[in-house]
Coordinates of C-alpha atoms in Angstrom, one line a residue:
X509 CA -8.8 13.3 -20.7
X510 CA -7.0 15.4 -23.5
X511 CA -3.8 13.6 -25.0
X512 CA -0.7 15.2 -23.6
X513 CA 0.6 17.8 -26.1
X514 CA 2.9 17.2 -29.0
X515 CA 1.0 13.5 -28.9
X516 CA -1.5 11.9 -31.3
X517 CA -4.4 10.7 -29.5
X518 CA -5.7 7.0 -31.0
X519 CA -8.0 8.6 -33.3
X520 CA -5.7 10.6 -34.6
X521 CA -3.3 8.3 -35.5
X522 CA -3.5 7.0 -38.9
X523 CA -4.6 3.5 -39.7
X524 CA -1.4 1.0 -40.8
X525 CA -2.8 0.8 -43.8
X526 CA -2.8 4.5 -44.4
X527 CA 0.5 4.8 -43.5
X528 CA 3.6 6.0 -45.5
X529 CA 7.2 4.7 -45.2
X530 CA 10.5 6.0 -46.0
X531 CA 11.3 5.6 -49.2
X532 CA 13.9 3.0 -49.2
X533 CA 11.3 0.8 -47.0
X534 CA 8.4 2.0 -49.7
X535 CA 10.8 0.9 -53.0
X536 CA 12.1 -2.8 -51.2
X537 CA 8.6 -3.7 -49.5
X538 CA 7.1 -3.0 -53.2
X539 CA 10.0 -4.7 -55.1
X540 CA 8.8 -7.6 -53.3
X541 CA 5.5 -7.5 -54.1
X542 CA 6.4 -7.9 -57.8
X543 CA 9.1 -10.0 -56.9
X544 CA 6.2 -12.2 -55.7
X545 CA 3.6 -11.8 -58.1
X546 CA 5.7 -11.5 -61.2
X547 CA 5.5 -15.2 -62.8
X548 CA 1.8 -14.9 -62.2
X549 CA 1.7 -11.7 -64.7
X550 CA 3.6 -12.7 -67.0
X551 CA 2.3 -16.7 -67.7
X552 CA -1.1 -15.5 -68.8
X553 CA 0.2 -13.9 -71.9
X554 CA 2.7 -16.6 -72.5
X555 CA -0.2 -19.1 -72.9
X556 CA -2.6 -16.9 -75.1
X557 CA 0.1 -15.6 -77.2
X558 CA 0.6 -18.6 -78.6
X559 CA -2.3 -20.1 -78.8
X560 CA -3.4 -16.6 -81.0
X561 CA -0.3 -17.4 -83.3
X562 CA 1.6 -14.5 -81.9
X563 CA 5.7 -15.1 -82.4
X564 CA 7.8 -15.1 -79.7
X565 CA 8.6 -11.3 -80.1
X566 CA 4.5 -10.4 -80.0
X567 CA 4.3 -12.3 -77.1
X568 CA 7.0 -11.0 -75.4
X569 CA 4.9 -7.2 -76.4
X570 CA 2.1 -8.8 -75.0
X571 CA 3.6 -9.3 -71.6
X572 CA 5.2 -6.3 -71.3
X573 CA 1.6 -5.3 -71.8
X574 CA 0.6 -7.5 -69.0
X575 CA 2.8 -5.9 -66.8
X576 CA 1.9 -2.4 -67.9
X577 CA -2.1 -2.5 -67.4
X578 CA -1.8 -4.8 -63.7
X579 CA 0.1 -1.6 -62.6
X580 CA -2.9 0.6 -63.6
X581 CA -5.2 -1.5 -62.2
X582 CA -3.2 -1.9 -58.9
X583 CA -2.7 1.9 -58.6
X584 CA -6.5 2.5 -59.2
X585 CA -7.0 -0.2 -56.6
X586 CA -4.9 1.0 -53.6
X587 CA -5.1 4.4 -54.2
X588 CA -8.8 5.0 -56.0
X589 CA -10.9 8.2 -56.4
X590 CA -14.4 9.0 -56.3
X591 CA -16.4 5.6 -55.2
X592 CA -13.5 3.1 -57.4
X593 CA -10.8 1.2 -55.5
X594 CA -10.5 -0.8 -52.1
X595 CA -7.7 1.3 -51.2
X596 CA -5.9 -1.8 -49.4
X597 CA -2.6 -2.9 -49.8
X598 CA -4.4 -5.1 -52.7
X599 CA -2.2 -6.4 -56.2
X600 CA -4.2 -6.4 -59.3
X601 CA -3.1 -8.2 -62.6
X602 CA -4.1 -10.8 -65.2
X603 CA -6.4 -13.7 -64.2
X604 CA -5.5 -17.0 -64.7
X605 CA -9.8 -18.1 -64.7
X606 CA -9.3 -16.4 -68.3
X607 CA -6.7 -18.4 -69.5
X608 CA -9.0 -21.7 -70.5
X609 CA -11.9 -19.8 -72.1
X610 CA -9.4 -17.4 -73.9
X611 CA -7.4 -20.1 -75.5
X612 CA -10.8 -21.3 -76.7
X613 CA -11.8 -18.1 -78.5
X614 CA -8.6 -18.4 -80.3
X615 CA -8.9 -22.0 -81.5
X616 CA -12.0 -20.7 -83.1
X617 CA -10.7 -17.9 -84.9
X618 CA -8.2 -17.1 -87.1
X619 CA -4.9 -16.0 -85.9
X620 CA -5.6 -12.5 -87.5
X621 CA -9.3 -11.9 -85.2
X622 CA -8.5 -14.3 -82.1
X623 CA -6.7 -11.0 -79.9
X624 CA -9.3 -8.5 -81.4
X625 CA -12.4 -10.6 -80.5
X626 CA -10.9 -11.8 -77.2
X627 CA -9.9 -7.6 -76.4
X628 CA -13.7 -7.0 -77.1
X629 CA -15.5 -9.3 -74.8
X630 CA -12.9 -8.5 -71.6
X631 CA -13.9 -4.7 -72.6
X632 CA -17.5 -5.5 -72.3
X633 CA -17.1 -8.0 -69.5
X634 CA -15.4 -5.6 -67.5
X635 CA -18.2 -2.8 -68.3
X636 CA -20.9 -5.3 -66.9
X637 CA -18.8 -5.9 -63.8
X638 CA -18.4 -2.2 -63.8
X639 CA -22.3 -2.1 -63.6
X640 CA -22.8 -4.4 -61.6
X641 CA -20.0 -4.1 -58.7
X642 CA -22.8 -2.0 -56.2
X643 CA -25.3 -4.5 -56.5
X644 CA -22.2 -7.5 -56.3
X645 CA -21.1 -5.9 -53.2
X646 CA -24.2 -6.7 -50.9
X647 CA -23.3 -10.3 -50.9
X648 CA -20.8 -9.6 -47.9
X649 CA -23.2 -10.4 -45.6
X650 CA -23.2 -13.9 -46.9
X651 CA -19.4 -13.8 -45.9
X652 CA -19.6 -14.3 -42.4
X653 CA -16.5 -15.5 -40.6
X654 CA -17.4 -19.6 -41.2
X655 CA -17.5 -18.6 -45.2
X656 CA -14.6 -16.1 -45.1
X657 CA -12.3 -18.9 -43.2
X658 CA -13.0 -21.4 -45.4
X659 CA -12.3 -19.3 -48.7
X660 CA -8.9 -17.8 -47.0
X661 CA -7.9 -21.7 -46.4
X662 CA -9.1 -22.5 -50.4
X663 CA -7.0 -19.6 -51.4
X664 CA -3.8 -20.6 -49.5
X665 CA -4.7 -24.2 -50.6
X666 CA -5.2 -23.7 -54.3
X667 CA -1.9 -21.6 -54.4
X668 CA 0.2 -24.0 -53.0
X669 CA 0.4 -26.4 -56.3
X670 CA 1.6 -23.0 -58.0
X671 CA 4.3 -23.0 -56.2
X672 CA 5.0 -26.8 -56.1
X673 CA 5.1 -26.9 -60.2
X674 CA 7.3 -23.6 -60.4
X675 CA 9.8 -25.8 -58.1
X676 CA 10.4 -28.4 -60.3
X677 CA 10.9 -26.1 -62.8
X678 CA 7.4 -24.5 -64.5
X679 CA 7.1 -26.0 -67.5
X680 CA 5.9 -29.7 -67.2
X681 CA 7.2 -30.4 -70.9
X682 CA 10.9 -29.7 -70.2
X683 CA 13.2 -32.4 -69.8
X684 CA 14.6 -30.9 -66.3
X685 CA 11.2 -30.8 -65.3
X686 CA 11.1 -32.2 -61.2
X687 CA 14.9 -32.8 -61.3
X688 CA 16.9 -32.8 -58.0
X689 CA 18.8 -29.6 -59.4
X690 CA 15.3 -27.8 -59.6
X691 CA 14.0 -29.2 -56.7
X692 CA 16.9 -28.8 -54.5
X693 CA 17.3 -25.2 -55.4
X694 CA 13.8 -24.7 -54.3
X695 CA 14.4 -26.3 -50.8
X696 CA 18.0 -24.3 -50.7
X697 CA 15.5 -20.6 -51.3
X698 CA 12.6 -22.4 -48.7
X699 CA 15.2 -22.9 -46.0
X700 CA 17.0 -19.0 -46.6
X701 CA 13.5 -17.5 -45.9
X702 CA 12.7 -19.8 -42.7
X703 CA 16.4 -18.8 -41.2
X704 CA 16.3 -14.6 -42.1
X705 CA 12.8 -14.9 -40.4
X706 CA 14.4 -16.6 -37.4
X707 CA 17.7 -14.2 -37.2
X708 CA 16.4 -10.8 -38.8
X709 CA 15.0 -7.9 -37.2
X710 CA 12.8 -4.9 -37.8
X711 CA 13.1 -4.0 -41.4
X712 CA 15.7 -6.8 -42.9
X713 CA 13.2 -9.3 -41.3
X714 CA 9.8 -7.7 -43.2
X715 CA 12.1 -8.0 -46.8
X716 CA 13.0 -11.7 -45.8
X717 CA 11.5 -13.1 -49.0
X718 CA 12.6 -10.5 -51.3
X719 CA 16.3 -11.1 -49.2
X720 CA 15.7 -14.9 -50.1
X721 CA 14.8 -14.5 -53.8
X722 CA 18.0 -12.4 -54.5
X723 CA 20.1 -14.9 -52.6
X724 CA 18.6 -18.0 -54.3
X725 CA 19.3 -16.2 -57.7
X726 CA 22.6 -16.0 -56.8
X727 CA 23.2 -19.2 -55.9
X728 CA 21.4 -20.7 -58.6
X729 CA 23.8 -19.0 -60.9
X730 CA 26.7 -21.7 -60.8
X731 CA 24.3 -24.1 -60.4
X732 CA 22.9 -23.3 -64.0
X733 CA 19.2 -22.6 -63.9
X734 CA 19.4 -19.0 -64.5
X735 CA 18.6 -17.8 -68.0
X736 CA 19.8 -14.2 -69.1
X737 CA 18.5 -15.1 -72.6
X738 CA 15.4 -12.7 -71.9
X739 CA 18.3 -9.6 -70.6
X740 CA 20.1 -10.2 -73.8
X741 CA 17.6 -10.1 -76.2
X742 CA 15.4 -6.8 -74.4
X743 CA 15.3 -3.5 -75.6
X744 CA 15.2 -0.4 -73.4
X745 CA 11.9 0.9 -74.4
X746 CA 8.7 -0.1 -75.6
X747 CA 5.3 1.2 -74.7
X748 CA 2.1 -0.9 -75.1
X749 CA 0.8 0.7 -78.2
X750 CA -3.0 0.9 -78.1
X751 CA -4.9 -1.6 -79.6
X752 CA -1.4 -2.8 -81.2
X753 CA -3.0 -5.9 -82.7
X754 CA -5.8 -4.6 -84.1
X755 CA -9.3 -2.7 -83.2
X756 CA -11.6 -5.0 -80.8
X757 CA -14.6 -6.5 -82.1
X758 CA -17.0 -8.0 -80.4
X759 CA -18.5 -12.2 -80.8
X760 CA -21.5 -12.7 -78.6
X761 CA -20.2 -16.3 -77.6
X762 CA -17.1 -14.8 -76.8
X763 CA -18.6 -11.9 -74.8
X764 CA -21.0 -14.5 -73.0
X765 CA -17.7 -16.5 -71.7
X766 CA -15.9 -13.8 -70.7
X767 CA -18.6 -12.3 -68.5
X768 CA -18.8 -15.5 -67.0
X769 CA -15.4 -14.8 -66.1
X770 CA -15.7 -11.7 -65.0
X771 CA -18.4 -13.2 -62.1
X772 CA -16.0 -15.4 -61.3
X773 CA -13.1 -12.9 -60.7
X774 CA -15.9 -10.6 -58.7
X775 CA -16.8 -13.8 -56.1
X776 CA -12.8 -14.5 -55.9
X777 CA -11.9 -10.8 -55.9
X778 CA -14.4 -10.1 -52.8
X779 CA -13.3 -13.4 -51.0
X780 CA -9.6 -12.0 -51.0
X781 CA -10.9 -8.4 -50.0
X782 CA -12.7 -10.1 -46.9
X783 CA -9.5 -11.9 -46.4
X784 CA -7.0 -8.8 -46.7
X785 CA -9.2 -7.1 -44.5
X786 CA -9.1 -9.9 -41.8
X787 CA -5.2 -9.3 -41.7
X788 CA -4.3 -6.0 -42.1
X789 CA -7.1 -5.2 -39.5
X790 CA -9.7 -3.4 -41.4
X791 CA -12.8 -5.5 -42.0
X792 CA -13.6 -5.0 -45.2
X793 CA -17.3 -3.7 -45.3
X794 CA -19.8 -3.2 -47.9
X795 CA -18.2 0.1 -49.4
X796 CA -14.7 -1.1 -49.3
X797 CA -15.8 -4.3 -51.5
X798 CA -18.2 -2.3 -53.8
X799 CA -14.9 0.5 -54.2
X800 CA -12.3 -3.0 -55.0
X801 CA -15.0 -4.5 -57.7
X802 CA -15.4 -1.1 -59.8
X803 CA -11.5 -1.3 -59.3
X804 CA -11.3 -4.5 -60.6
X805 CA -14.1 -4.2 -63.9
X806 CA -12.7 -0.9 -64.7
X807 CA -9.2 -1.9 -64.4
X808 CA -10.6 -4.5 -66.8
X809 CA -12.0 -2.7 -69.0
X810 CA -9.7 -0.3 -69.7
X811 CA -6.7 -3.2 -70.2
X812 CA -7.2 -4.2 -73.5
X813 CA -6.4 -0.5 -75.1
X814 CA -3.3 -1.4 -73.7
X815 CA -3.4 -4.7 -74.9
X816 CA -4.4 -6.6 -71.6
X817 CA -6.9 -9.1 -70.1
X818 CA -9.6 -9.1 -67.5
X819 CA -7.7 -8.3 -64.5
X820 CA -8.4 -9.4 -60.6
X821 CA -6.9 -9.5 -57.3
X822 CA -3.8 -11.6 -56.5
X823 CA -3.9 -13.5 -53.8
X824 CA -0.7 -14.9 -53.2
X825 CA 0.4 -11.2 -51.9
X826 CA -2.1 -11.3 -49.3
X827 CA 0.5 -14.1 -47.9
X828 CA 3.2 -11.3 -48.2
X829 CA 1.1 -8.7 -46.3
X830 CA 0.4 -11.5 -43.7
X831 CA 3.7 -12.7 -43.4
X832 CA 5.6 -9.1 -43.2
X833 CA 3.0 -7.5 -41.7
X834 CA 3.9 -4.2 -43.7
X835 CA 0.0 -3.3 -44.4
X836 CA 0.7 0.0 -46.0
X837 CA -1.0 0.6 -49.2
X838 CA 1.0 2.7 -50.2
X839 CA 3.6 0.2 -50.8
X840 CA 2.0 -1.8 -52.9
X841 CA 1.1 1.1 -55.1
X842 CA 4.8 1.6 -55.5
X843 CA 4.5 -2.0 -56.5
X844 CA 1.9 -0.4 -59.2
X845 CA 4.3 2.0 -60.3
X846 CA 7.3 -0.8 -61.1
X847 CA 4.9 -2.5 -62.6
X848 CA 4.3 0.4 -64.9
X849 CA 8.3 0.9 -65.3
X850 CA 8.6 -2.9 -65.8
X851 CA 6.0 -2.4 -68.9
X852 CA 7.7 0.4 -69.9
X853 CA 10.9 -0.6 -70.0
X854 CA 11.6 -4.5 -70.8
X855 CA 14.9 -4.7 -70.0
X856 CA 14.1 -3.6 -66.1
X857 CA 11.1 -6.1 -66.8
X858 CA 14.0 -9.2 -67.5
X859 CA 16.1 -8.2 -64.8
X860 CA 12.9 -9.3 -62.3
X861 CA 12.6 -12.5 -64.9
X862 CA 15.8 -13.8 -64.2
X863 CA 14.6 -15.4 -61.0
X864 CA 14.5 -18.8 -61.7
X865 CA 11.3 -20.5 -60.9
X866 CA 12.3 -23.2 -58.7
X867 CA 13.5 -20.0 -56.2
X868 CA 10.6 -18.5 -56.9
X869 CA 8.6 -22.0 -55.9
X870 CA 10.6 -22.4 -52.9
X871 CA 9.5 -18.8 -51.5
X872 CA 5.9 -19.6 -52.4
X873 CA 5.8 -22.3 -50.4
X874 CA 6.1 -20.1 -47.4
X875 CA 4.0 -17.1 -48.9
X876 CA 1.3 -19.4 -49.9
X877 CA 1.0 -21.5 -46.6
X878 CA 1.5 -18.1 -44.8
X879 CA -2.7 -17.4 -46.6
X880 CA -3.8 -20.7 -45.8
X881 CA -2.9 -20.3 -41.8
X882 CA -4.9 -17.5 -41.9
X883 CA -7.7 -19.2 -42.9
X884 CA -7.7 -21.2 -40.4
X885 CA -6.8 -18.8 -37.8
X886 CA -9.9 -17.3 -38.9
X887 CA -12.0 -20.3 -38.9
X888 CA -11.5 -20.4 -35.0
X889 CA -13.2 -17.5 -34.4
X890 CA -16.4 -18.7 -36.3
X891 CA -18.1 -20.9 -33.6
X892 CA -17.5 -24.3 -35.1
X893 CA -18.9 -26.0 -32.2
X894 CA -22.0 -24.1 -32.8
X895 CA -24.8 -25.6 -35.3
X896 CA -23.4 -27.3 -38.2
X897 CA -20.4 -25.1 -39.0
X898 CA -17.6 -27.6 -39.2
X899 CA -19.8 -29.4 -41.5
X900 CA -20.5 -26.2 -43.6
X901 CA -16.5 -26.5 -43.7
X902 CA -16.1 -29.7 -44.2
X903 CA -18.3 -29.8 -47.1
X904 CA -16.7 -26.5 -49.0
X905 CA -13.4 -27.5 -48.2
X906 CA -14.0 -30.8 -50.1
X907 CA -15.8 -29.3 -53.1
X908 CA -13.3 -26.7 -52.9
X909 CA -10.3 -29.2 -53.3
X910 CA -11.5 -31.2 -55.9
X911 CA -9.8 -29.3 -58.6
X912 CA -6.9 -29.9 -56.8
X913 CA -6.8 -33.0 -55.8
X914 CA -8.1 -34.5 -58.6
X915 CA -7.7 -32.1 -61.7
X916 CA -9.3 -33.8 -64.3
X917 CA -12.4 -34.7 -62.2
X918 CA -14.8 -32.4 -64.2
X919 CA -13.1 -33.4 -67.6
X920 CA -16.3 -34.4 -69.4
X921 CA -18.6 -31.7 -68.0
X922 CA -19.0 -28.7 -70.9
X923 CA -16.9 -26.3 -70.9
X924 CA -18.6 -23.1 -70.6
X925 CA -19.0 -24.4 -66.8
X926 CA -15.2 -25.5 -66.5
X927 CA -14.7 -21.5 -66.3
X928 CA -16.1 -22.3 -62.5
X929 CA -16.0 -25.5 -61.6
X930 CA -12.4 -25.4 -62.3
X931 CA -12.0 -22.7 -59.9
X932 CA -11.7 -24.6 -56.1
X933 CA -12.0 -21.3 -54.6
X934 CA -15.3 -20.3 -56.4
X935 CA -16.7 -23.5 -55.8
X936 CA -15.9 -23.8 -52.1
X937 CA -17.2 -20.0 -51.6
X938 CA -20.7 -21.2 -53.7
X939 CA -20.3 -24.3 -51.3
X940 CA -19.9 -22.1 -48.0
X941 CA -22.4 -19.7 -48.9
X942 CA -25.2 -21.8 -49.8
X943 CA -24.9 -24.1 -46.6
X944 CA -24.4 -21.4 -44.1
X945 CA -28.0 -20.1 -45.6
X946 CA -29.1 -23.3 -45.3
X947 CA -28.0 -24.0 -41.9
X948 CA -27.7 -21.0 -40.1
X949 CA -30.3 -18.6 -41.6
X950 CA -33.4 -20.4 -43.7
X951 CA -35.6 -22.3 -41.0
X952 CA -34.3 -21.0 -37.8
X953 CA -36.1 -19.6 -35.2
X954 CA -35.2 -17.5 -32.0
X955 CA -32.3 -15.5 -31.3
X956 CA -28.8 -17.1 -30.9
X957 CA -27.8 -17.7 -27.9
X958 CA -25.2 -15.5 -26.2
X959 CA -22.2 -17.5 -26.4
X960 CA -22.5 -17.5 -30.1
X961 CA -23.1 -13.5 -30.0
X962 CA -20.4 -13.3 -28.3
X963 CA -17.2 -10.3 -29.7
X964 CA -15.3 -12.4 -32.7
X965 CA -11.6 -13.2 -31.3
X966 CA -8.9 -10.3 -32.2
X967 CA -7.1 -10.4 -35.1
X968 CA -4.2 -12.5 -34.8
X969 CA -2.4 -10.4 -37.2
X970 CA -3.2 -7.0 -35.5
X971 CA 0.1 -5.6 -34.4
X972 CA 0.5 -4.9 -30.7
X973 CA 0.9 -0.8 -30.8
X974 CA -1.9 -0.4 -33.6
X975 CA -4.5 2.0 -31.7
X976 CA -7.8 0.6 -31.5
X977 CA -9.7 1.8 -35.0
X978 CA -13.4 3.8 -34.2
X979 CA -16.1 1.4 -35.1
X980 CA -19.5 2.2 -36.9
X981 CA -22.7 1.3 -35.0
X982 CA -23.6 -2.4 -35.3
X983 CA -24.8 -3.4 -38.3
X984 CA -26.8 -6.3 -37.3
X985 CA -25.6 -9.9 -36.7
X986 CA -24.4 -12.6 -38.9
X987 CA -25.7 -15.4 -40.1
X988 CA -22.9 -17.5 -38.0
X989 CA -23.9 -15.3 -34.7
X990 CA -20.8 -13.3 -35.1
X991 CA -21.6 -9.4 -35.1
X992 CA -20.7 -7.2 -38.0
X993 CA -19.5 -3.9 -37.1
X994 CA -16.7 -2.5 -40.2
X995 CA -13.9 0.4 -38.9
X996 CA -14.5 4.0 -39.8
X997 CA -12.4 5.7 -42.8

């Protein structure tokens, strides 16, 4: 029967995710996504600055540049053209799996060549990923639901100590560093987020954190941990000037570790697509991941003109997007664009940096956990009583944690493989991927039986007045006995 007129049928209707708010709702819901992603941005740079002998004002360049290039690449990722970008409510900026082998580079090299050697190999790096990404992208169906669940649950894991050192204050060195005053303010910002949740509605309620971070700032005012050292000292403009510390040039050892990297923020990167598409209810399928890689490599290849690193997804905003359930893209390229403003301009850029990380850790805590209950949400829709699928999690999970747990575990191990093995998520996904083969596909005869065939369980963060999104034909079944079957765009 024909909708009644003046009414969108469900195929009409637009997808969340392709949805546009007002723009009040647009500018807020983005604010928060820097908000929440802003410290990860910015402490790249502030490690490899000085570790390339840059001075305090050259790093301070550097992280403007930082913030400058992850707005590109989160512009090219959630809004895209031609075959590049995921075009999901997806953050891009500077990996932290660069940091280690970065820092390296530039204890090997003089002050004057570390950036300019460390610029060429991310340029290259991200030109093989570039290359790469469509052939990268057929790995998805090694990501059925028992793999994705356990990655999600790694992700929101391995976050979680993030936000556990930024409440005791960030830098371990400091002499405040864990004190009840850092600590405290953290469990003041943790327990403002858990009450607006409770008592806000509608809107108010999907800004909670970004609510919680202002009021934490505030309070943390009189309490003393706010520095406006960074507000005083920022001028009004300065734009990343290309290749401002010198042409790249290119070290094969230095390109080699960096395109390790780089496979390392493509297994990571498609492990967060599979888990943003999980929530905001749009599996992501082959074409979405292959679209989010070249996103990704050219993103990271284009950063260092600007004077940026290898850039990659960020996971702890899929928590946001989980948590608010605001699954517009479009918001989080407005996110892209303040980034870009925040680059531009570095006083705008202190303004967000006088957060004070302990209010910043204390707001993590729920963002991050928000990634991990997904996880595990998703994990009980991947037959774990069927086969040997709570010991493919079992197993991953511990690999997985390792670097956690026990962070000096792979201390005498060389370093070129510290690039993964430090990595819990890559591991755990390696982990995950190579016993679900093992288990599930390699050996087995016959069909599965039905009860494992059976429809996956509905999203549990599918909203209850989204329509229901036109599927493609099956596309065969997965190696768990879940069936595979991605949403129309």
């Amino acid at each position: 029967m024909a909708a009644p007129t003046g009414q969108k049928s469900g195929e009409d209707r637009k997808h969340p995710v392709d949805e546009t708010l007002p723009p009040i709702k647009m500018f807020t819901s983005g604010l928060q996504h820097v908000a929440a992603m802003y410290a990860g941005v910015v402490a790249p740079p502030m490690i490899v600055g000085p570790a390339c002998g840059l001075s305090p004002t050259e790093t301070a360049f550097l992280m403007g540049a930082s913030l400058f290039t992850a707005g590109l690449a989160t512009l090219l990722q959630t809004l895209g053209f031609w075959k590049v970008g995921a075009k999901l409510p997806f953050v891009n900026g500077v990996s932290f799996a660069g940091v280690t082998p970065m820092v390296a580079i530039a204890k090997e090299h003089s002050p004057h060549d570390a950036l300019p050697i460390i610029f060429g190999a991310v340029i290259v790096a991200g030109v093989l990923g570039f290359l790469l990404a469509p052939y990268f992208s057929k790995l998805v169906r090694f990501f059925p639901p028992v793999v994705t669940g356990t990655v999600i649950t790694l992700i929101g894991v391995s976050l979680l100590p993030v936000a556990f050192r930024w409440s005791q204050g960030g830098n371990e060195q400091a002499a405040n560093y864990g004190s009840l005053k850092n600590i405290g303010m953290a469990a003041v910002t943790f327990l403002i987020v858990l009450v607006l949740r409770r008592v806000l509605r509608g809107f108010l309620q999907q800004i909670a954190i970004l609510l919680g971070l202002v009021a934490g700032t505030l309070i943390a005012i009189p309490v003393g941990i706010t520095d406006f050292s960074a507000l005083t000292k920022a001028s009004l403009i300065g734009f990343p000037t290309p290749f401002h510390f010198g042409a790249p040039q290119f070290d094969v050892a230095a390109i080699i570790s960096m395109c390790i990297v780089m496979l390392v923020c493509m297994t990571e990167s498609t492990a967060d697509m599979l888990a943003l598409g999980k929530i905001v209810n749009r599996p992501a399928d082959e074409r979405t991941i292959e679209g989010g890689l070249r996103a990704d490599t050219l993103g990271t290849a284009l950063s260092p003109l600007f004077n940026g690193f290898a850039n990659s997804a960020f996971a702890q905003n899929i928590g946001l997007v989980a948590m608010t359930k605001v699954r517009s893209r479009f918001v989080v390229a407005t996110s892209g664009a303040i980034l870009i403003v925040l680059g531009l301009c570095p006083v705008a850029a202190s303004i967000i940096s006088l957060v004070p990380l302990p209010v910043l850790g204390g707001a993590g805590v729920v963002l991050f956990g928000s990634v991990a209950a997904s996880g595990v949400q998703t994990l009980a829709s991947a037959a774990m009583e069927k086969g040997e699928n709570s010991l493919i999690v079992a197993a991953a999970l511990g690999v997985g944690l390792i670097p956690i747990a026990a962070p000096e575990f792979y201390h005498n191990f060389p370093k070129d493989l510290l690039v993964v093995l430090d990595s819990g998520i890559s591991t755990g996904c390696l982990i995950a991927i190579v016993l679900n083969l093992a288990f599930n596909h390699f050996g087995r005869k016959g069909a599965p039986d039905a009860a494992a065939a059976a429809d996956p369980a509905p999203d549990p963060h599918a909203l209850a007045d989204v329509p229901e999104i036109p599927q493609q034909p099956d596309r065969g079944r997965m190696d768990d006995g879940e069936t595979a079957a991605s949403p129309a765009h």
